[in-house]
Structure formats: C-alpha cells, structure tokens
Amino acid sequence: VLLGIEMQKSLDEINERYDMDFKCRIGLHSGPVIAGVIGVQKFAFDVWGDAVNTASRMESHGIPGYLQMSLDTYEKVEETLSHLN
C-alpha cells in the first residue's frame, strides 16, 4: 500500500516537472499467491492466484490516479493508514 502511494506521488512530481498528465491505476488485494520463474531462453518472474486476479480487477476498474483496494486489504492496513494523516 505504501509503495502504491509513493508511486502515485512520484508520478505526480514527474507530471508537474515536465508539464505532463500521466495517470496510473493501482489495484491492491491480499491473499496467497504462487510465484516462480518461467522461460527457457528468456526468464521472467511471475505470480499467479486468486489474489493476483482480484488485484488486477481492482486496477482495471479503478479510477486513474488512485489506488483501488479490496475490503480485505483495507481491513488489514486500516490502522496503518490512519497514522499517515
């Protein structure tokens, strides 16, 4: 969550510095995943699982310039987020 907030702040700073208007959407969800390296000639790291699929849906339905998180994730980080203000 904190990384997503910092990413949004960095993009805002870049937009201001270069007079741009780039926006990104970030989707967050918590849960188990499986991770691994795939490929034979060119390696890539990837993650799979329901948590990844839910985060992807949160992102794709989110508002550009904002973080979209599931209720499960919000409940896990609610106390930490309250200390940021």
Coordinates of C-alpha atoms in Angstrom, one line a residue:
V1 CA 0.0 0.0 0.0
L2 CA 2.8 2.4 0.9
L3 CA 4.6 1.6 -2.3
G4 CA 1.5 2.4 -4.3
I5 CA 1.1 5.7 -2.5
E6 CA 4.8 6.6 -3.2
M7 CA 4.4 5.6 -6.8
Q8 CA 1.4 7.9 -7.2
K9 CA 3.4 10.7 -5.5
S10 CA 6.4 10.2 -7.8
L11 CA 4.2 10.2 -10.9
D12 CA 2.6 13.5 -9.7
E13 CA 6.0 15.0 -9.3
I14 CA 7.1 13.9 -12.8
N15 CA 3.9 15.3 -14.2
E16 CA 4.5 18.7 -12.5
R17 CA 8.2 18.8 -13.5
Y18 CA 7.6 18.0 -17.2
D19 CA 4.1 19.5 -17.6
M20 CA 2.6 16.1 -18.3
D21 CA -0.6 14.5 -17.3
F22 CA 0.2 10.8 -16.9
K23 CA -2.1 8.8 -14.7
C24 CA -1.9 5.2 -13.4
R25 CA -4.3 2.9 -11.7
I26 CA -3.2 0.6 -8.9
G27 CA -5.2 -2.4 -7.7
L28 CA -4.5 -4.0 -4.3
H29 CA -5.7 -7.2 -2.8
S30 CA -4.2 -9.6 -0.1
G31 CA -4.0 -13.3 -0.2
P32 CA -2.0 -16.3 -1.1
V33 CA -0.1 -16.5 -4.4
I34 CA 2.2 -18.8 -6.2
A35 CA 5.4 -17.2 -7.6
G36 CA 8.0 -18.6 -9.9
V37 CA 10.4 -18.1 -12.8
I38 CA 9.2 -19.1 -16.2
G39 CA 11.0 -19.5 -19.5
V40 CA 14.0 -21.3 -21.0
Q41 CA 15.8 -18.8 -23.2
K42 CA 14.5 -15.6 -21.5
F43 CA 13.5 -15.8 -17.9
A44 CA 10.6 -13.9 -16.3
F45 CA 9.3 -13.8 -12.8
D46 CA 5.5 -14.1 -12.4
V47 CA 2.9 -14.5 -9.8
W48 CA -0.4 -16.4 -10.1
G49 CA -3.5 -16.9 -7.9
D50 CA -6.9 -15.5 -7.0
A51 CA -5.3 -12.6 -5.1
V52 CA -3.5 -11.6 -8.3
N53 CA -6.7 -11.8 -10.3
T54 CA -8.6 -9.8 -7.8
A55 CA -5.9 -7.1 -7.7
S56 CA -6.0 -7.0 -11.5
R57 CA -9.7 -6.5 -11.5
M58 CA -9.4 -3.8 -8.8
E59 CA -6.9 -2.0 -11.1
S60 CA -8.8 -2.4 -14.3
H61 CA -12.0 -0.9 -12.7
G62 CA -10.2 1.7 -10.7
I63 CA -10.0 5.5 -11.3
P64 CA -6.8 6.8 -12.9
G65 CA -4.7 8.5 -10.4
Y66 CA -6.0 6.5 -7.4
L67 CA -5.3 3.3 -5.6
Q68 CA -8.2 0.8 -5.6
M69 CA -8.0 -1.8 -2.8
S70 CA -10.3 -4.6 -1.7
L71 CA -12.1 -4.5 1.6
D72 CA -10.0 -7.4 2.8
T73 CA -6.8 -5.4 2.2
Y74 CA -8.3 -2.2 3.6
E75 CA -9.1 -4.0 6.9
K76 CA -5.6 -5.3 7.1
V77 CA -4.0 -1.9 6.7
E78 CA -6.7 0.4 8.1
E79 CA -4.8 1.2 11.3
T80 CA -1.5 1.9 9.5
L81 CA -3.3 4.2 7.0
S82 CA -4.9 6.1 9.8
H83 CA -1.4 7.1 11.1
L84 CA -0.5 8.6 7.7
N85 CA -2.7 11.7 8.0

